[in-house]
Coordinates of C-alpha atoms and ligand atoms in Angstrom, one line a residue:
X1 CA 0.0 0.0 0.0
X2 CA 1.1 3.3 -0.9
X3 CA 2.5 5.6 1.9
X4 CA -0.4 8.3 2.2
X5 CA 1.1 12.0 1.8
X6 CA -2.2 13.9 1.3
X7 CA -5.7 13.3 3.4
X8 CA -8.2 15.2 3.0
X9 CA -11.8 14.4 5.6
X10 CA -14.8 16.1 5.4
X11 CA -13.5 19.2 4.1
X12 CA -16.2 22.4 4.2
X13 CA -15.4 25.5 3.1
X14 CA -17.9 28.5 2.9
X15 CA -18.0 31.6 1.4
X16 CA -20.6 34.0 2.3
X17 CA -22.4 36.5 0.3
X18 CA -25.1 38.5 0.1
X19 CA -27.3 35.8 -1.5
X20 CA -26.5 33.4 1.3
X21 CA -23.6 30.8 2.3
X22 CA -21.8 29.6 -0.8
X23 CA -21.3 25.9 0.3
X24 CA -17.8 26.1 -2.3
X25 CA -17.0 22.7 -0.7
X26 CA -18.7 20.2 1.1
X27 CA -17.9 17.5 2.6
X28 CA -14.9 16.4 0.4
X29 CA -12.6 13.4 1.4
X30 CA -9.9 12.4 -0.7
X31 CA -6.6 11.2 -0.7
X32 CA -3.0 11.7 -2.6
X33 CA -0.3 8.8 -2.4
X34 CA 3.2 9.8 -1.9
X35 CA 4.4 10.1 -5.8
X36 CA 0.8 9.4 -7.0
X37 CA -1.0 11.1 -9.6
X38 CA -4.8 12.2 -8.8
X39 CA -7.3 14.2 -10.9
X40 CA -9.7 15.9 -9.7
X41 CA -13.1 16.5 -12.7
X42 CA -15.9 18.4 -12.5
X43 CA -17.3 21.4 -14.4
X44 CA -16.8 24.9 -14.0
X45 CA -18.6 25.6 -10.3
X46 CA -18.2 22.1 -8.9
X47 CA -15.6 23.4 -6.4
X48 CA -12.7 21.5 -7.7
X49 CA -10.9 24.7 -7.5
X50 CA -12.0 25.9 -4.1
X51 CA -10.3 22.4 -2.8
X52 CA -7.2 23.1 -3.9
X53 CA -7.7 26.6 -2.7
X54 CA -8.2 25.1 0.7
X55 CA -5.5 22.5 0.9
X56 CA -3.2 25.9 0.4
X57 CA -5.5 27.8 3.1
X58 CA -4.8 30.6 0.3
X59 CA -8.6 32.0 -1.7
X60 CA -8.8 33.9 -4.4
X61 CA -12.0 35.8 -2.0
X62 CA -11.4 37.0 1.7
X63 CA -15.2 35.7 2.5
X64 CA -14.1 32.1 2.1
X65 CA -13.3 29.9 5.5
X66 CA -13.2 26.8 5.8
X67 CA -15.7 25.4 8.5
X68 CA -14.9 22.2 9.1
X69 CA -12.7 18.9 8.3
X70 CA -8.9 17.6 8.1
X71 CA -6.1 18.5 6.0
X72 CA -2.7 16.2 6.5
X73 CA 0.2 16.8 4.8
X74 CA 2.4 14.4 5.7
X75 CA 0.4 13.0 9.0
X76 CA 0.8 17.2 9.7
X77 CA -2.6 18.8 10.5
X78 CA -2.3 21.9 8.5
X79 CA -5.4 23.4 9.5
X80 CA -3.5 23.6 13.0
X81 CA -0.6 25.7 11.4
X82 CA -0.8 29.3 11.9
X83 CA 0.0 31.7 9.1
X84 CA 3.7 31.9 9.1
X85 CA 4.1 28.0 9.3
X86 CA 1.2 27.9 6.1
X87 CA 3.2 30.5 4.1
X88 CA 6.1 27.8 4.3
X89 CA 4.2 25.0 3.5
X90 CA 3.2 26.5 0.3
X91 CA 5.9 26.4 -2.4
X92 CA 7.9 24.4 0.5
X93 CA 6.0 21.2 0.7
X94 CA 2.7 22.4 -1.9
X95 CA 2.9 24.2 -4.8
X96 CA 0.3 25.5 -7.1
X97 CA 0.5 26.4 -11.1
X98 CA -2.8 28.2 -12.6
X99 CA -4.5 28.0 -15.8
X100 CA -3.3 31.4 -17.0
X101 CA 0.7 32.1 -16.7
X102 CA 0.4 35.5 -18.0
X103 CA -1.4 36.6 -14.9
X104 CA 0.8 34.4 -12.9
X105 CA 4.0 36.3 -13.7
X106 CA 5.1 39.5 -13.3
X107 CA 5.6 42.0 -16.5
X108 CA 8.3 43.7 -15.2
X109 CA 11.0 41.2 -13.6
X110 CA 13.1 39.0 -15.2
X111 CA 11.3 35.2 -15.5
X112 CA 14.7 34.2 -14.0
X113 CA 14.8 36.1 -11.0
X114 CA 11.1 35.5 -9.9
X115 CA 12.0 31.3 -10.5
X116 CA 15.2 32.4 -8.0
X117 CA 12.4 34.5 -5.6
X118 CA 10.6 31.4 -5.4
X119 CA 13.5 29.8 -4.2
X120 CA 14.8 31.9 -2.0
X121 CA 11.7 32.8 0.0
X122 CA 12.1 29.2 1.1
X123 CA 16.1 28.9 1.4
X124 CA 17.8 32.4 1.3
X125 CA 19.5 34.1 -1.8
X126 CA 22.9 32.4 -1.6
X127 CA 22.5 30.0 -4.4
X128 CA 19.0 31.1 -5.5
X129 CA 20.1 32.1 -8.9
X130 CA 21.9 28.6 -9.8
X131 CA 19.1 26.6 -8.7
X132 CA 16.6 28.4 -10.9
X133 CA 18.5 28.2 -13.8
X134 CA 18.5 24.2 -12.8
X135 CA 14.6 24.7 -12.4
X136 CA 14.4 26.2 -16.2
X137 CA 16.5 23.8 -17.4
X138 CA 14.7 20.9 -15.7
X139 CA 11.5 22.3 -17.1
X140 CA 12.9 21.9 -20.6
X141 CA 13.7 25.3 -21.5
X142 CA 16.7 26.1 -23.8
X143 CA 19.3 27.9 -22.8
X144 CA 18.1 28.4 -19.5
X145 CA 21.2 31.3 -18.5
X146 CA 20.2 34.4 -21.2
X147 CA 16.6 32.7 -20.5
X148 CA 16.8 33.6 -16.9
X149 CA 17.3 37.5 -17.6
X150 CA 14.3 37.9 -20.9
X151 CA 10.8 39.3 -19.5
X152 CA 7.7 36.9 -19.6
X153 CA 6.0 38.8 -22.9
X154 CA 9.0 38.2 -24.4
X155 CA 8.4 34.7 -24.2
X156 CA 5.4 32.1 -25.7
X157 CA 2.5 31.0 -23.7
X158 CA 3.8 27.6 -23.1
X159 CA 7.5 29.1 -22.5
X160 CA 5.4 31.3 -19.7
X161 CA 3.5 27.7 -18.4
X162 CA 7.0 26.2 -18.4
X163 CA 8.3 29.6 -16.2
X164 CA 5.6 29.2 -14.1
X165 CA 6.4 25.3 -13.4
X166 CA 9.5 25.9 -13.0
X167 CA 8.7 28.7 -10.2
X168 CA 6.5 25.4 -8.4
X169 CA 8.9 23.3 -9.1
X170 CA 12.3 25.0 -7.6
X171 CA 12.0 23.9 -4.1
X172 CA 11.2 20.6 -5.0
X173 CA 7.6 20.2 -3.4
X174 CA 6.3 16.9 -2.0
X175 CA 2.9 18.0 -3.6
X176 CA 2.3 20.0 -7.2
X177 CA -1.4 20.9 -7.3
X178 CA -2.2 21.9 -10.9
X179 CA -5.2 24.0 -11.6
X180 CA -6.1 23.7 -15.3
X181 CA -2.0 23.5 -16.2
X182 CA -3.1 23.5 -20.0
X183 CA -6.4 25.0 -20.6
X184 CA -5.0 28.5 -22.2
X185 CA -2.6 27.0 -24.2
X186 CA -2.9 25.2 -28.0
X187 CA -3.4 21.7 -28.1
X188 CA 0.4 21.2 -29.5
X189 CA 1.7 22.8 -26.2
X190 CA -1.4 21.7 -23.7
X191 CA 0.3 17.7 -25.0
X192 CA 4.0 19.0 -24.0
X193 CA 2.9 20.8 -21.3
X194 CA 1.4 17.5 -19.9
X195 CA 4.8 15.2 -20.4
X196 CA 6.6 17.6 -18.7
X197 CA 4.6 17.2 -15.6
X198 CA 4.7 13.3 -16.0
X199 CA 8.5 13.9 -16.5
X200 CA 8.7 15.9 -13.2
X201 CA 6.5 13.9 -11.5
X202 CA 9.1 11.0 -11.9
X203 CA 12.5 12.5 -11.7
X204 CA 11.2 14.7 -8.6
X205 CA 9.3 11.8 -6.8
X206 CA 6.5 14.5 -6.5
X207 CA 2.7 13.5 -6.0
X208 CA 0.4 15.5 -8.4
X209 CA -3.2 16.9 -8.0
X210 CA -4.5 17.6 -11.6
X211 CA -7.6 19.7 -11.3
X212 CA -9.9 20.0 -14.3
X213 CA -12.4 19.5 -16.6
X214 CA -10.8 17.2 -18.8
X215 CA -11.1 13.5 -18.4
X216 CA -9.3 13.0 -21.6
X217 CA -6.3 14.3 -19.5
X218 CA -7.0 12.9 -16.3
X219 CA -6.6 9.8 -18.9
X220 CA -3.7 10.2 -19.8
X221 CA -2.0 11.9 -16.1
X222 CA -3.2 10.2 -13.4
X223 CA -3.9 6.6 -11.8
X224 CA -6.5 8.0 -9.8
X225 CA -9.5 9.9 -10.5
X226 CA -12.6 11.5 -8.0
X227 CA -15.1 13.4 -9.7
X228 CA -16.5 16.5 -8.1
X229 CA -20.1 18.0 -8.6
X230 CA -21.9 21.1 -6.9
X231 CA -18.7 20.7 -3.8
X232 CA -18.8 17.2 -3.6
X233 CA -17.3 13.9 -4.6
X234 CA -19.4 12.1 -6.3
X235 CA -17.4 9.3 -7.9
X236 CA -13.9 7.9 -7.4
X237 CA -11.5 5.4 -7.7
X238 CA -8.8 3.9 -10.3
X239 CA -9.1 6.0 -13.6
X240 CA -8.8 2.9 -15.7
X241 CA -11.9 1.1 -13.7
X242 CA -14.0 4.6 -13.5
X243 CA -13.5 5.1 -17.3
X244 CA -14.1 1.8 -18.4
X245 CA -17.3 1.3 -15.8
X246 CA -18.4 4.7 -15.0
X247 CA -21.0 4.4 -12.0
X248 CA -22.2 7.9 -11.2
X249 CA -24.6 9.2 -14.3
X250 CA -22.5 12.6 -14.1
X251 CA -20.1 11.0 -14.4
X252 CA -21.2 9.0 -17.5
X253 CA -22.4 12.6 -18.4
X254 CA -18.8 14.0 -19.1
X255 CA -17.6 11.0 -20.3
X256 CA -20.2 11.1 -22.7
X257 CA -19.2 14.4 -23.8
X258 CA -15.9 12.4 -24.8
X259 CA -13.6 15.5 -23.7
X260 CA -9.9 15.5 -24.9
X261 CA -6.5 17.1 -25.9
X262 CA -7.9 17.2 -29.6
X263 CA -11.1 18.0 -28.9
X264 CA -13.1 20.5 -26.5
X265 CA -16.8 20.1 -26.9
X266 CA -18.3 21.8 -23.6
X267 CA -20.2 19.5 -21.3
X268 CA -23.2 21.3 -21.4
X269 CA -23.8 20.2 -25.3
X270 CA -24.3 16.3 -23.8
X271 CA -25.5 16.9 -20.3
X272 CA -28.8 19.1 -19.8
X273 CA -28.3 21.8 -17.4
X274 CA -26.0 23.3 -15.4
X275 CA -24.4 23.6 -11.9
X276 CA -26.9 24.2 -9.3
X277 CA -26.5 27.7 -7.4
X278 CA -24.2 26.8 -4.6
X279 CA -26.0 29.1 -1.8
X280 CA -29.2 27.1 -2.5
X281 CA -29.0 23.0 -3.1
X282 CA -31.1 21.1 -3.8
X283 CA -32.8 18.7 -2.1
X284 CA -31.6 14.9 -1.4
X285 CA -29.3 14.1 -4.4
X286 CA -27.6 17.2 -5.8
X287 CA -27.8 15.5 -9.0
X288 CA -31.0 14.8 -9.6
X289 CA -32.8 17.9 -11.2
X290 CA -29.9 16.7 -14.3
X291 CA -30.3 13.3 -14.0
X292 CA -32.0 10.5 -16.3
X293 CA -32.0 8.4 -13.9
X294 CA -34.0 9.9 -10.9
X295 CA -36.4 8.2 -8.6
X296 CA -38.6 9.1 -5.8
X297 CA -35.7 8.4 -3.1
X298 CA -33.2 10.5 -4.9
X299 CA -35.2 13.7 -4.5
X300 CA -35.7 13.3 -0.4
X301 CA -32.4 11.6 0.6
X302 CA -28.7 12.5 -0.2
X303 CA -27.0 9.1 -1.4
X304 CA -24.0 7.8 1.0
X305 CA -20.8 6.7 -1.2
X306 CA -21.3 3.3 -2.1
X307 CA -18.8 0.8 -3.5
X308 CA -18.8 -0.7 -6.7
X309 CA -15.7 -2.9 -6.9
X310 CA -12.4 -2.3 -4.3
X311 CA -11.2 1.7 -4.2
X312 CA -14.3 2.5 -6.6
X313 CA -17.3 4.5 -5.1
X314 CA -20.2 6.3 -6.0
X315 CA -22.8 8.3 -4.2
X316 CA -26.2 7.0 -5.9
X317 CA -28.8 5.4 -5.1
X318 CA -28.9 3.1 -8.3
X319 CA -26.1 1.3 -7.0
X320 CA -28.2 0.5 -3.5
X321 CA -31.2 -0.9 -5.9
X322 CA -28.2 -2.8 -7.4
X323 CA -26.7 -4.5 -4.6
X324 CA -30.2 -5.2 -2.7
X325 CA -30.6 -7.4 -5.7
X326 CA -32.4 -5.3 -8.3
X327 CA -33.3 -1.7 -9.6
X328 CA -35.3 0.3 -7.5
X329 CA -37.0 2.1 -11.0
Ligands
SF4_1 FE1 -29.4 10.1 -10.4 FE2 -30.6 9.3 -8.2 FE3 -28.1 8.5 -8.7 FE4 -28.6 11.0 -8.0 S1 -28.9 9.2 -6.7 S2 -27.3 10.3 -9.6 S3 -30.6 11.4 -9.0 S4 -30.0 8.0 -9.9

C-alpha cells in the first residue's frame, strides 16, 4: 500500500455573500499517495478549485473559511498551522501552477529572478540564482542562462507555463497541485505541457493533483480519478476502472461528452443543465434535477458513497437498488 502524503476528511469550506452561504465545498474526502498522480473533474462551479484553494489555506475571496474537516500533509494537521508555518508549507511542501501564466507572472521582472524568488523565500538568496537556472533547465527550457534574464512577454504561452512550473517546481515540493495547467494554451503545447509534468513527476518523486475539466487528460496523467459536482465527490477510484465502468450518471455525463487534448466540446452540449447555485441545493441528491436516472428516493435523501468494486465509489442510489438485488426504477 502506498505511503499516504495527502488526506483530505470532510472538508467544508464556505463563502458567504449577500445571497447566502456559498457551500464552495462540502464534505470532500480524498486522498493523494506519496508520488501518486490524482485528478480531480468536474465542471466549471463544482468546487474542484475551491479544494485546492483550501488545501493551500490561500482563496482567491477573503469571505471564504473553511468550517470544518482535516487537511494532512504528511500526518501534519495543517489546518492547526498558523499563518507563518502555512506560508512555508506553500511552495515548500505544496505548490500550485494556474491556468493562465500571463497573470501568474510579473511583466516587469526578469522570468529568471522570480524562479530564483521562489526559491529563495524558502532557502535564502545564496544560491537562488543557480538553482533556478536548474529549475528552467529541468523544465525543458533552452538555454536556460540568457533565458533567466528575458521578460515573460518576451516569451510564448507555453515558455510562460514552463516559467511558471518551474517557479513550483524549484524547491522541490512533495505536492504540485495543478489548476487547469493547460487549458489556455494550444493543443500542440497543452500535450508538451502534460509530459513535462509526467516527467517531473518521476524525476522529482513528486505527487500530483491535476484539477480539471478534462477527463481526456486525467486519462492520460493520473492513476487515480474523483469526480467533483456542486462541492462534492461524487465518484472515485482507479481511472482505468472509473473510465471503463463509469457508476455515477455525471459521471457518464462527461464521459459522454468524450472531452480530450484534440477536442473541446463543452459538457453542457451532452449533459442538460447546469451547476446548481451553490447558496441554495437542492434537495436529497444534488444531481437529480440533471439526472436520467431519478427516482422518488433520490429527491428526499442525499446518497452515502457506495462501493462498486475495491477503491471505486459512487454516491447514488442506483447502485443500492443494485446491490439489494435489483433496480429500485
Ligand atoms: Fe441520479 Fe438518483 Fe443517482 Fe442522483 S442518486 S445520480 S438522481 S440516480
Amino acid at each position: 500500500m502506498p505511503e499516504s502524503l495527502l488526506e483530505i476528511e470532510d472538508l467544508h469550506t464556505h463563502i458567504a455573500t449577500p445571497r447566502g452561504i456559498v457551500r464552495a465545498v462540502d464534505g470532500v474526502s480524498l486522498s493523494v499517495a506519496r508520488g501518486a498522480a490524482v485528478g480531480l473533474v468536474g465542471e466549471s462551479g463544482s468546487g474542484k478549485s475551491m479544494t485546492g484553494f483550501s488545501v493551500l489555506r490561500l482563496f482567491p475571496t477573503a469571505r471564504a473559511r473553511i468550517v470544518r474537516g482535516r487537511i494532512r500533509l504528511a500526518s501534519r494537521d495543517l489546518l492547526a498551522l498558523d499563518d507563518e508555518a502555512m506560508r512555508r508549507v506553500r511552495g515548500g511542501e505544496i505548490a500550485m501552477v494556474f491556468q493562465d501564466p500571463a497573470t501568474f507572472l510579473n511583466p516587469v521582472l526578469p522570468v529568471g529572478r522570480q524562479v530564483a524568488e521562489a526559491y529563495a523565500m524558502r532557502h535564502g538568496w545564496p544560491r537562488a540564482r543557480e538553482h533556478a537556472i536548474e529549475a528552467l533547465a529541468l523544465v525543458g527550457l533552452p538555454d536556460p542562462d540568457r533565458l533567466y534574464h528575458r521578460f515573460p512577454h518576451e516569451l510564448s504561452g507555453g515558455m510562460r507555463q514552463r516559467v511558471v512550473i518551474a517557479m513550483a517546481t524549484v524547491c522541490r515540493p512533495l505536492l504540485l497541485i495543478a489548476d487547469e495547467p493547460t487549458t489556455a494554451l494550444d493543443v500542440t503545447i497543452q500535450a508538451q505541457i502534460l509530459d513535462l509534468l509526467a516527467r517531473l513527476r518521476r524525476e522529482l518523486g513528486m505527487a500530483l493533483l491535476l484539477i480539471t475539466h478534462d477527463l481526456g487528460i486525467v486519462a492520460e496523467v493520473c492513476e487515480t480519478v474523483a469526480v467533483m459536482y456542486a462541492g462534492r465527490i461524487v465518484e472515485s477510484g482507479p481511472a482505468d476502472r472509473v473510465f471503463a465502468a463509469p457508476g455515477h450518471p455525471y459521471t457518464q455525463g462527461l464521459l459522454a461528452s468524450a472531452l480530450s487534448v484534440e477536442e473541446t466540446r463543452p459538457i453542457t452540449r451532452v449533459m442538460e443543465g447546469t451547476v446548481p447555485d451553490l447558496a441554495a441545493l437542492p434537495a436529497g441528491c444534488r444531481f437529480h434535477p440533471r439526472c436520467p436516472f431519478v427516482m422518488d428516493r433520490c429527491r428526499a435523501d442525499d446518497p452515502p458513497d457506495l462501493t462498486l468494486a475495491p477503491g471505486h465509489v459512487a454516491a447514488c442510489w442506483l447502485h443500492d437498488a443494485a446491490m439489494a438485488g435489483g433496480p429500485a426504477r
